[in-house]
Backbone as a printed PyTorch tensor [residue, N CA C, xyz], in Angstrom:
tensor([[[ -7.3870,  17.6850, -18.8610],
         [ -8.2450,  16.6420, -18.2720],
         [ -9.7240,  16.8950, -19.4360]],

        [[-10.0790,  16.0050, -19.9030],
         [-11.4200,  16.0380, -20.6450],
         [-12.8960,  15.3950, -20.1880]],

        [[-13.8320,  16.5600, -20.3360],
         [-14.7870,  16.3160, -19.7160],
         [-16.3760,  16.6830, -20.3550]],

        [[-16.5160,  15.8060, -20.9650],
         [-17.8620,  15.2970, -21.6720],
         [-17.3130,  15.8390, -22.9360]],

        [[-16.2010,  15.5870, -23.9770],
         [-15.4580,  15.9010, -24.7980],
         [-15.1060,  17.1030, -24.8090]],

        [[-15.3230,  18.1430, -23.6160],
         [-14.8550,  19.5520, -23.5950],
         [-13.2470,  19.3700, -23.2700]],

        [[-12.7870,  20.2960, -23.2640],
         [-11.8840,  20.3530, -22.6090],
         [-12.0470,  21.0380, -21.1840]],

        [[-11.2520,  20.9630, -19.7110],
         [-11.4000,  21.8050, -19.0290],
         [-10.6410,  21.9930, -18.2080]],

        [[-10.2420,  22.5120, -17.0420],
         [ -9.1190,  23.0100, -16.4740],
         [ -9.6480,  22.3570, -15.3080]],

        [[ -8.8130,  21.8700, -13.7350],
         [ -8.5700,  21.9180, -12.5760],
         [ -7.3200,  21.6550, -12.0760]],

        [[ -7.5080,  23.0600, -11.1460],
         [ -6.4660,  23.2530, -10.3040],
         [ -6.0960,  22.7190,  -9.2590]],

        [[ -5.2090,  22.3290,  -9.1510],
         [ -5.0560,  21.3430,  -7.6700],
         [ -4.2830,  22.0030,  -6.4730]],

        [[ -4.3130,  21.7320,  -5.3240],
         [ -3.8110,  22.5030,  -4.6010],
         [ -1.9990,  21.9610,  -4.0140]],

        [[ -1.5490,  22.7580,  -4.1660],
         [ -0.0500,  22.2620,  -4.2410],
         [  0.4580,  21.6190,  -2.6640]],

        [[  0.1250,  21.8530,  -1.6880],
         [  0.5240,  20.9900,  -0.5760],
         [  0.6170,  22.0450,   0.4990]],

        [[  0.9970,  23.3180,   0.1880],
         [  1.7750,  24.1620,   0.7510],
         [  0.9540,  24.5090,   2.3340]],

        [[ -0.3080,  24.4750,   2.1990],
         [ -1.3700,  24.9280,   2.8970],
         [ -1.8900,  23.4880,   3.9840]],

        [[ -1.1390,  22.4850,   3.4540],
         [ -1.8800,  21.2470,   4.4560],
         [ -0.9560,  21.0570,   5.7260]],

        [[ -1.1960,  20.5290,   6.7500],
         [ -0.4140,  20.6970,   7.6340],
         [  0.4520,  19.4760,   7.8670]],

        [[  1.5840,  19.6360,   8.5920],
         [  2.5380,  18.7370,   8.1760],
         [  2.7110,  17.7630,   9.6320]],

        [[  2.3950,  16.4530,   9.4510],
         [  2.5330,  15.5470,  10.9360],
         [  4.0770,  16.3690,  11.5290]],

        [[  4.2200,  16.5870,  12.7860],
         [  5.3210,  16.8990,  13.9960],
         [  5.6720,  15.0970,  13.8850]],

        [[  5.2790,  13.7340,  13.6110],
         [  6.0120,  12.6250,  13.7100],
         [  5.8990,  13.0250,  15.2610]],

        [[  5.2480,  12.6780,  16.2510],
         [  5.4680,  12.9680,  17.3410],
         [  4.6030,  11.9210,  17.8770]],

        [[  3.7290,  11.1990,  17.1530],
         [  2.0910,  10.4420,  17.3430],
         [  3.0170,   8.7110,  17.1990]],

        [[  2.2560,   7.6720,  17.0140],
         [  2.3570,   6.4170,  16.8880],
         [  3.1640,   5.9930,  15.6790]],

        [[  4.0900,   5.1500,  15.7050],
         [  4.6390,   5.1700,  14.2960],
         [  4.0960,   3.4530,  13.9110]],

        [[  3.3600,   3.4100,  13.2470],
         [  2.7650,   2.2930,  12.4190],
         [  3.2880,   1.5260,  11.3100]],

        [[  3.2750,   0.6010,  11.0140],
         [  4.0500,   0.2760,   9.6170],
         [  3.4550,  -1.3460,   8.8650]],

        [[  3.3450,  -0.8480,   7.7950],
         [  2.8700,  -2.3930,   6.9860],
         [  3.5410,  -2.4300,   6.0230]],

        [[  4.0870,  -3.9480,   5.6340],
         [  5.3040,  -4.7710,   4.8630],
         [  4.8960,  -5.7480,   3.9950]],

        [[  4.2660,  -5.4940,   2.8680],
         [  4.1030,  -6.9740,   2.1560],
         [  4.9200,  -7.4810,   0.9440]],

        [[  5.3700,  -8.9090,   1.0120],
         [  6.3120,  -9.1560,   0.4390],
         [  5.8520, -10.3050,  -0.4910]],

        [[  5.8610, -10.4460,  -1.9060],
         [  5.3060, -11.7930,  -2.8830],
         [  6.1610, -12.2950,  -3.5580]],

        [[  6.6000, -13.4740,  -3.3200],
         [  7.3700, -13.9310,  -4.3070],
         [  6.3300, -14.8390,  -5.6070]],

        [[  5.0680, -15.1600,  -5.4470],
         [  4.5520, -15.9970,  -5.9820],
         [  5.0410, -17.0690,  -6.3910]],

        [[  5.1330, -18.4600,  -5.3810],
         [  6.1260, -19.2250,  -5.1490],
         [  5.2110, -20.0830,  -6.4510]],

        [[  6.1160, -20.7970,  -7.2390],
         [  5.3360, -21.9090,  -8.0140],
         [  4.7320, -21.6840,  -9.3040]],

        [[  4.7510, -20.2700,  -9.5680],
         [  4.0790, -19.6780, -10.3740],
         [  4.9270, -19.4160, -11.6820]],

        [[  4.2680, -19.0470, -13.1530],
         [  4.8850, -18.7950, -14.3120],
         [  5.7070, -17.1430, -13.6970]],

        [[  4.8370, -16.5350, -12.5810],
         [  5.4980, -14.8910, -12.8860],
         [  6.1770, -14.9980, -11.1150]],

        [[  7.1020, -16.2180, -10.6640],
         [  8.0850, -15.8260,  -9.9050],
         [  8.8400, -14.8260,  -9.6340]],

        [[  9.0370, -14.4520,  -8.8960],
         [ 10.3670, -13.4750,  -8.2680],
         [ 11.0980, -13.8930,  -7.3280]],

        [[ 12.3320, -13.1620,  -7.2700],
         [ 12.6500, -14.0090,  -5.9200],
         [ 13.1630, -13.0720,  -4.8860]],

        [[ 13.5100, -11.4550,  -5.1430],
         [ 13.9070, -11.1280,  -4.1580],
         [ 12.9390, -10.2330,  -3.4620]],

        [[ 10.9960, -10.5710,  -3.3440],
         [ 10.6230,  -9.5970,  -2.6330],
         [ 10.5000,  -9.8680,  -0.9530]],

        [[ 11.1590, -11.2870,  -0.6150],
         [ 10.7820, -11.2570,   0.8150],
         [ 12.0760, -10.6800,   1.1740]],

        [[ 13.3530, -10.6260,   0.3980],
         [ 14.3320, -10.4270,   1.2750],
         [ 14.3200,  -8.6080,   1.4550]],

        [[ 13.6190,  -7.7270,   0.4280],
         [ 12.9630,  -6.6210,   0.0720],
         [ 12.3750,  -6.1950,   1.5780]],

        [[ 11.2010,  -6.8470,   1.6520],
         [ 10.7730,  -6.7250,   3.3650],
         [ 11.5520,  -7.0460,   4.5120]],

        [[ 12.2320,  -8.0810,   4.2880],
         [ 13.3970,  -8.1690,   5.6190],
         [ 14.8360,  -6.9180,   5.6730]],

        [[ 14.7120,  -6.2910,   4.1210],
         [ 15.8230,  -5.1160,   4.5950],
         [ 15.0240,  -3.5680,   4.2500]],

        [[ 13.9860,  -3.8540,   3.7730],
         [ 13.2230,  -2.5010,   4.0850],
         [ 12.6720,  -2.1320,   5.6700]],

        [[ 12.0800,  -3.4070,   6.4580],
         [ 11.9380,  -3.2150,   7.6520],
         [ 13.2460,  -2.8320,   8.6160]],

        [[ 14.3890,  -3.1470,   8.1470],
         [ 15.4280,  -3.0570,   9.0270],
         [ 15.8490,  -1.4350,   8.7910]],

        [[ 15.7390,  -1.3360,   7.6970],
         [ 15.9370,   0.0960,   7.7470],
         [ 15.1580,   1.3390,   7.9270]],

        [[ 13.8480,   0.6280,   8.1920],
         [ 13.0300,   1.5730,   8.8390],
         [ 12.9950,   1.7050,  10.3240]],

        [[ 13.3130,   0.7430,  10.4560],
         [ 13.6900,   0.1670,  12.1880],
         [ 14.7100,   1.0360,  12.4280]],

        [[ 16.1830,   1.3750,  11.8240],
         [ 17.4430,   2.1390,  12.1400],
         [ 16.7650,   3.3190,  11.8680]],

        [[ 16.2880,   3.8910,  10.6000],
         [ 16.4630,   5.1310,  10.3170],
         [ 15.4720,   5.7200,  10.9500]],

        [[ 14.3240,   5.4110,  11.1250],
         [ 13.0880,   6.0680,  11.5700],
         [ 12.4330,   5.7580,  12.7980]],

        [[ 13.1980,   5.0100,  13.6520],
         [ 12.7440,   4.2400,  14.5420],
         [ 11.6020,   3.5370,  14.9290]],

        [[ 11.4540,   2.8290,  13.8880],
         [  9.6740,   2.1960,  13.4720],
         [  9.6330,   1.1540,  14.4280]],

        [[  8.9520,   0.7390,  15.4230],
         [  9.1030,  -0.4450,  16.0020],
         [  8.5030,  -1.6640,  15.5850]],

        [[  9.4810,  -2.3080,  14.3710],
         [  9.0370,  -3.2610,  13.4850],
         [  8.3350,  -4.7580,  13.2650]],

        [[  9.1910,  -5.0370,  15.6100],
         [  8.7450,  -5.8340,  16.1350],
         [  7.8790,  -6.1020,  16.5370]],

        [[  6.8130,  -4.8920,  17.2020],
         [  6.0600,  -5.0720,  17.8210],
         [  4.4550,  -5.2050,  16.9540]],

        [[  4.0450,  -6.1180,  17.4590],
         [  3.1840,  -6.9190,  16.8290],
         [  1.3810,  -5.5740,  16.3960]],

        [[  1.7190,  -5.3920,  17.5000],
         [  0.8900,  -4.1370,  17.6190],
         [  0.4520,  -2.8900,  16.5830]],

        [[  1.9400,  -2.6210,  16.2010],
         [  1.8490,  -1.5500,  15.6860],
         [  2.7800,  -2.1130,  14.0890]],

        [[  2.6460,  -2.8190,  13.7470],
         [  3.7660,  -3.5810,  12.6690],
         [  3.0500,  -5.0470,  11.8510]],

        [[  2.8810,  -4.8090,  11.0710],
         [  2.2680,  -6.0780,  10.9190],
         [  3.0290,  -6.5810,   8.8740]],

        [[  3.2830,  -7.7560,   8.7940],
         [  3.8230,  -8.4160,   7.5240],
         [  3.2290,  -9.5000,   6.7080]],

        [[  3.2460,  -9.0670,   6.2300],
         [  2.2250, -10.0830,   4.9260],
         [  3.2430, -10.7490,   4.2750]],

        [[  3.4950, -11.6400,   3.9550],
         [  4.2590, -12.5020,   2.9100],
         [  4.0230, -13.9100,   2.5940]],

        [[  3.9680, -14.4600,   1.2560],
         [  3.9570, -15.4720,   0.8410],
         [  4.8660, -16.5390,   0.9550]],

        [[  5.4840, -16.4220,   2.1830],
         [  6.3520, -17.3630,   2.8450],
         [  5.2000, -18.7760,   3.0280]],

        [[  5.8560, -19.7310,   2.7550],
         [  4.7350, -20.9560,   2.6090],
         [  4.0010, -21.4450,   4.4370]],

        [[  4.8250, -20.4090,   5.4490],
         [  4.4090, -20.7920,   6.5780],
         [  2.9120, -19.8700,   6.9370]],

        [[  2.5770, -18.9760,   6.1770],
         [  1.8810, -18.2520,   6.3160],
         [  0.9340, -18.6270,   5.5490]],

        [[  0.6630, -19.8500,   4.4980],
         [ -0.4300, -19.7230,   3.9940],
         [ -1.9130, -20.0240,   4.7840]],

        [[ -2.9220, -19.9560,   4.7680],
         [ -3.7660, -19.7640,   5.3800],
         [ -4.4650, -19.0780,   6.4760]],

        [[ -2.8640, -17.7270,   6.4590],
         [ -3.5480, -17.2350,   8.2900],
         [ -3.5600, -15.9150,   7.2440]],

        [[ -3.6480, -15.0680,   8.3400],
         [ -4.0890, -13.7120,   7.6310],
         [ -2.2770, -12.8090,   7.5170]],

        [[ -1.4980, -13.8360,   7.6390],
         [ -0.3510, -12.9930,   6.7760],
         [ -0.0090, -13.6170,   5.6700]],

        [[ -0.9040, -14.0840,   4.9380],
         [ -0.7840, -14.3700,   3.8510],
         [ -1.4210, -13.4470,   2.8190]],

        [[ -0.2000, -12.8580,   2.0950],
         [ -0.8330, -11.7680,   1.1900],
         [ -2.0820, -11.6420,   0.1720]],

        [[ -3.4950, -12.4050,   0.1200],
         [ -4.2250, -12.2600,  -0.4480],
         [ -5.2250, -10.5270,  -0.7770]],

        [[ -6.0840, -10.6660,  -1.8730],
         [ -6.4780,  -9.5960,  -1.2690],
         [ -7.4730,  -8.7490,  -0.7330]],

        [[ -8.2400,  -9.9430,   0.2590],
         [ -8.7780,  -9.6140,   1.3070],
         [ -7.8240,  -9.5690,   2.2860]],

        [[ -6.6950, -10.1430,   2.4320],
         [ -6.0240,  -9.9490,   3.6920],
         [ -4.9130,  -8.8780,   3.4240]],

        [[ -4.3520,  -8.2770,   2.4070],
         [ -3.8810,  -7.1820,   2.0360],
         [ -4.9480,  -5.5970,   2.4460]],

        [[ -6.5780,  -5.6840,   1.7530],
         [ -7.3000,  -4.7580,   1.7590],
         [ -7.6300,  -4.5570,   3.7090]],

        [[ -7.8630,  -5.7370,   3.9850],
         [ -7.8190,  -5.5690,   5.7020],
         [ -6.7520,  -5.0160,   6.3960]],

        [[ -5.0680,  -5.7360,   6.0110],
         [ -3.8590,  -4.7040,   6.7450],
         [ -4.3050,  -3.6960,   5.9730]],

        [[ -4.5190,  -2.9460,   4.6850],
         [ -4.4050,  -1.5420,   5.0090],
         [ -5.1110,  -0.7850,   5.6890]],

        [[ -6.2870,  -1.3830,   5.9440],
         [ -7.3460,  -0.4660,   7.1960],
         [ -6.8900,  -0.4790,   7.7900]],

        [[ -5.9770,  -1.4860,   8.4540],
         [ -5.8060,  -1.6600,   9.9740],
         [ -4.6200,  -0.3630,  10.0700]],

        [[ -3.6520,  -0.4230,   9.1510],
         [ -2.7390,   0.5400,   8.8680],
         [ -3.5410,   1.8820,   9.2720]],

        [[ -3.8850,   2.5280,   8.8490],
         [ -5.0660,   3.9690,   8.9020],
         [ -5.7590,   3.9490,  10.0390]],

        [[ -6.7200,   2.4080,  10.5590],
         [ -7.4290,   2.6130,  11.4160],
         [ -6.9710,   3.5030,  13.0300]],

        [[ -8.1690,   4.7750,  13.3530],
         [ -7.1140,   5.5390,  14.8960],
         [ -5.8630,   6.2490,  14.3350]],

        [[ -5.5630,   6.4920,  13.3230],
         [ -4.5930,   7.2380,  12.6990],
         [ -5.3180,   8.8510,  13.0620]],

        [[ -3.9820,   9.1080,  14.2210],
         [ -4.3480,  10.8160,  14.3520],
         [ -3.4030,  11.9410,  13.9020]],

        [[ -3.8610,  13.0340,  14.3250],
         [ -2.5730,  14.1770,  13.8880],
         [ -1.3360,  13.5450,  14.6030]],

        [[ -0.2520,  13.6290,  13.8350],
         [  1.0310,  13.4640,  14.8200],
         [  1.7230,  12.0090,  14.6660]],

        [[  0.3350,  11.0540,  13.9190],
         [  1.3220,   9.6120,  13.5100],
         [  1.5920,   9.8350,  12.0330]],

        [[  2.7960,   8.7170,  12.5570],
         [  3.3170,   8.4660,  10.9050],
         [  3.2740,   7.4420,  10.9290]],

        [[  2.8180,   7.0700,   9.4590],
         [  2.4250,   5.2250,   8.7930],
         [  4.0560,   5.1330,   7.7990]],

        [[  3.9430,   4.4650,   7.4570],
         [  4.5940,   3.3240,   6.4260],
         [  4.3160,   1.7350,   5.5530]],

        [[  4.1060,   1.9910,   4.5440],
         [  3.3580,   1.0560,   3.4700],
         [  4.6700,   0.9110,   2.9030]],

        [[  5.3110,  -0.2160,   2.6130],
         [  6.1040,  -1.0670,   1.5660],
         [  5.0490,  -2.2940,   1.0890]],

        [[  5.0770,  -2.4320,   0.1000],
         [  4.8740,  -3.3250,  -0.8820],
         [  6.3110,  -3.7720,  -1.8650]],

        [[  6.3280,  -5.1310,  -1.8690],
         [  7.3870,  -5.7220,  -3.0600],
         [  6.5210,  -6.8180,  -3.7780]],

        [[  6.4820,  -6.6420,  -5.0030],
         [  5.6630,  -7.7280,  -5.7120],
         [  5.2900,  -7.2960,  -7.3030]],

        [[  4.6900,  -7.7750,  -7.7750],
         [  4.2050,  -7.1870,  -9.0780],
         [  3.5040,  -6.6730,  -8.5570]],

        [[  3.3270,  -5.0780,  -9.9950],
         [  2.1860,  -4.0850,  -9.9770],
         [  2.1120,  -5.1260, -11.7990]],

        [[  0.4390,  -3.8010, -11.8900],
         [ -0.1950,  -4.0020, -13.2620],
         [ -0.5610,  -2.9970, -13.2840]],

        [[ -1.4540,  -3.1330, -14.6130],
         [ -2.5250,  -1.9890, -15.3780],
         [ -3.7790,  -3.0430, -15.3120]],

        [[ -4.7950,  -2.1750, -15.6160],
         [ -5.9480,  -2.4890, -15.9580],
         [ -6.7800,  -1.4750, -16.6280]],

        [[ -8.0180,  -1.6260, -17.3970],
         [ -8.8880,  -0.7860, -17.9620],
         [ -9.6770,   0.1050, -17.0170]],

        [[ -9.5060,   1.1580, -17.2550],
         [ -9.9500,   2.0520, -16.3170],
         [-11.6420,   2.1400, -16.5460]],

        [[-12.6420,   1.6770, -15.3930],
         [-13.8770,   1.4240, -16.0460],
         [-14.6640,   2.0220, -15.1580]],

        [[-15.6420,   2.6880, -15.2450],
         [-17.0750,   3.5230, -14.8910],
         [-17.4130,   2.9980, -13.6960]],

        [[-17.4910,   4.0340, -12.7500],
         [-17.8840,   4.8020, -12.4050],
         [-16.6360,   6.2330, -12.5230]],

        [[-15.2450,   5.5710, -12.0690],
         [-14.4830,   6.5540, -11.8730],
         [-13.1690,   6.1110, -12.5280]],

        [[-13.6530,   6.3840, -14.1660],
         [-12.8200,   6.6590, -15.3200],
         [-12.1620,   8.4040, -15.2270]],

        [[-10.8430,   8.1010, -14.4850],
         [-10.1740,   9.3240, -14.2880],
         [ -8.8110,   9.0760, -14.5500]],

        [[ -8.4970,   8.1070, -15.5660],
         [ -6.5760,   7.7900, -15.6960],
         [ -6.8300,   8.4900, -17.6960]],

        [[ -5.5450,   9.1870, -17.9070],
         [ -5.6900,  10.0590, -18.7210],
         [ -5.0340,   8.9890, -19.8870]],

        [[ -4.8360,   7.6190, -19.3220],
         [ -3.8170,   6.9090, -20.1580],
         [ -4.8940,   5.3880, -20.0820]],

        [[ -7.0470,   5.8850, -19.7050],
         [ -7.6150,   4.8670, -19.5170],
         [ -7.3190,   3.6620, -18.8690]],

        [[ -6.0020,   3.5820, -18.1070],
         [ -5.6180,   2.0750, -17.8070],
         [ -5.5300,   2.4840, -15.8040]],

        [[ -5.5170,   2.0900, -15.1120],
         [ -5.6690,   1.6650, -13.7230],
         [ -4.3580,   1.3430, -13.6520]],

        [[ -3.4500,   1.7010, -12.2620],
         [ -2.6020,   1.0170, -11.8790],
         [ -3.0770,   0.4390, -10.8280]],

        [[ -2.2950,  -1.2790, -10.8890],
         [ -2.7180,  -1.9020,  -9.4810],
         [ -1.5730,  -2.4150,  -8.7330]],

        [[ -1.9190,  -3.3900,  -7.5240],
         [ -1.2390,  -4.2000,  -6.9310],
         [ -1.4760,  -5.5510,  -7.4060]],

        [[ -1.1220,  -6.8910,  -7.5130],
         [ -1.1830,  -8.0700,  -7.7860],
         [ -0.8730,  -8.6340,  -6.4770]],

        [[ -2.1310,  -8.9910,  -5.7990],
         [ -1.7910,  -9.8720,  -4.6350],
         [ -1.8640, -11.5540,  -5.1800]],

        [[ -1.5830, -12.3290,  -4.1150],
         [ -1.1320, -13.6150,  -4.0980],
         [ -2.2660, -14.4170,  -5.0080]],

        [[ -3.1730, -14.0200,  -4.9020],
         [ -4.3290, -15.0190,  -4.9010],
         [ -5.6320, -14.0760,  -6.7900]],

        [[ -4.7690, -12.8740,  -7.2240],
         [ -4.8900, -11.7080,  -8.4100],
         [ -5.4040, -13.1680,  -9.1130]],

        [[ -5.2700, -14.7930,  -9.5470],
         [ -6.2780, -14.9620, -10.5040],
         [ -7.3130, -15.4150, -10.3930]],

        [[ -8.0250, -15.7740,  -8.8090],
         [ -9.2690, -15.7740,  -8.2110],
         [ -9.4650, -14.5880,  -7.7810]],

        [[ -9.4950, -13.7010,  -7.0520],
         [ -9.5710, -12.5090,  -6.3450],
         [ -9.3990, -10.8880,  -7.1400]],

        [[ -8.7740, -11.0560,  -8.1470],
         [ -8.4810, -10.0460,  -9.2440],
         [ -7.2760,  -8.9260,  -8.4300]],

        [[ -7.0160,  -8.4500,  -9.2130],
         [ -5.8650,  -7.2230,  -8.7940],
         [ -6.6710,  -5.9080,  -7.8420]],

        [[ -5.5050,  -5.1490,  -6.9670],
         [ -5.7180,  -4.2430,  -6.2940],
         [ -5.4290,  -2.5980,  -6.6950]],

        [[ -6.5650,  -1.8890,  -7.2400],
         [ -6.8380,  -0.8640,  -7.9470],
         [ -6.0070,   0.4460,  -7.3360]],

        [[ -5.8100,   0.8450,  -8.1560],
         [ -5.1810,   2.6450,  -7.4840],
         [ -6.3490,   3.1610,  -6.3720]],

        [[ -7.9740,   3.3700,  -7.4910],
         [ -8.7880,   3.9720,  -6.6900],
         [ -9.0700,   3.8550,  -5.5700]],

        [[ -8.7340,   2.0700,  -5.4120],
         [ -9.1420,   1.6540,  -4.1330],
         [ -8.3170,   2.2300,  -3.1840]],

        [[ -7.2900,   1.7320,  -3.4610],
         [ -5.8230,   1.8550,  -2.4940],
         [ -5.6270,   3.1300,  -1.9320]],

        [[ -5.8410,   4.0550,  -2.8400],
         [ -5.9420,   5.7530,  -2.2990],
         [ -7.1060,   5.7910,  -1.5470]],

        [[ -8.2930,   5.6050,  -1.7910],
         [ -9.4490,   5.3500,  -0.7660],
         [ -9.4810,   5.1290,   0.9960]],

        [[ -8.4580,   3.8420,   0.7410],
         [ -8.2850,   3.2310,   2.2690],
         [ -6.8630,   3.8000,   2.8780]],

        [[ -6.1610,   3.9760,   2.1520],
         [ -4.6320,   4.6040,   2.7950],
         [ -5.0040,   6.3200,   2.6150]],

        [[ -4.8600,   6.7260,   1.6460],
         [ -5.0230,   8.1310,   1.7910],
         [ -6.0280,   9.1650,   2.2230]],

        [[ -7.2980,   9.1710,   1.8700],
         [ -8.1660,   9.8460,   1.6280],
         [ -8.8890,   9.5380,   3.1780]],

        [[ -8.4760,   8.8780,   3.3930],
         [ -9.4260,   8.4640,   4.8960],
         [ -8.8640,   8.6950,   6.1280]],

        [[ -7.0780,   9.5530,   5.8810],
         [ -6.4580,   9.8640,   6.6940],
         [ -6.6490,  11.5540,   7.2360]],

        [[ -6.7270,  11.3180,   8.4630],
         [ -7.0250,  12.9940,   9.2610],
         [ -5.9110,  13.9860,   8.4610]],

        [[ -5.5450,  15.0780,   8.6440],
         [ -4.8730,  16.0270,   8.4800],
         [ -3.7170,  15.5320,  10.0200]],

        [[ -2.7400,  15.7800,   9.2770],
         [ -1.4510,  16.1670,  10.3130],
         [ -0.4110,  14.6880,  10.3120]],

        [[ -1.1310,  13.7830,   9.3150],
         [ -0.8290,  12.5100,   9.4110],
         [  0.1030,  12.1530,   8.1170]],

        [[  1.1940,  11.6830,   8.8790],
         [  2.3180,  11.0700,   7.6530],
         [  2.2970,  10.2000,   7.0670]],

        [[  1.9370,   9.3880,   5.9070],
         [  1.9660,   8.3040,   5.0120],
         [  3.3740,   7.9050,   4.3710]]])
């Protein structure tokens, strides 16, 4: 790492002392699929990815993916346009916050995203990327709302979690 032009070293914990979830609490899931219908960036399999991953998570890990109190799905299926299930930047951020809300030790959280990812210049005040690029998720309204930056995703989905929650 570089700090003010001088080399510095920082030791990161290896995670061995971190409490692990017993996965005996609430199972909560968020699935996002964006095909970008009608755009030059259109994809073809993202809604199918969501369908297949939901089935896998249900069958393999017994997540109650049909229970709307503990499972949410955002897709750009035309029937979702104008609803909170349409994957705009604001709706994705709200859904991420919903996923981690009230999480407690023993809970298992599942997050799936199928759509475009990208990069953008890493800018102050959080210039933490060696390659000077933040990784991003690309919401359906990225042209007007912008992309979701990895630092913001981490702050919402990871940093806020109590010990003993599995994501």
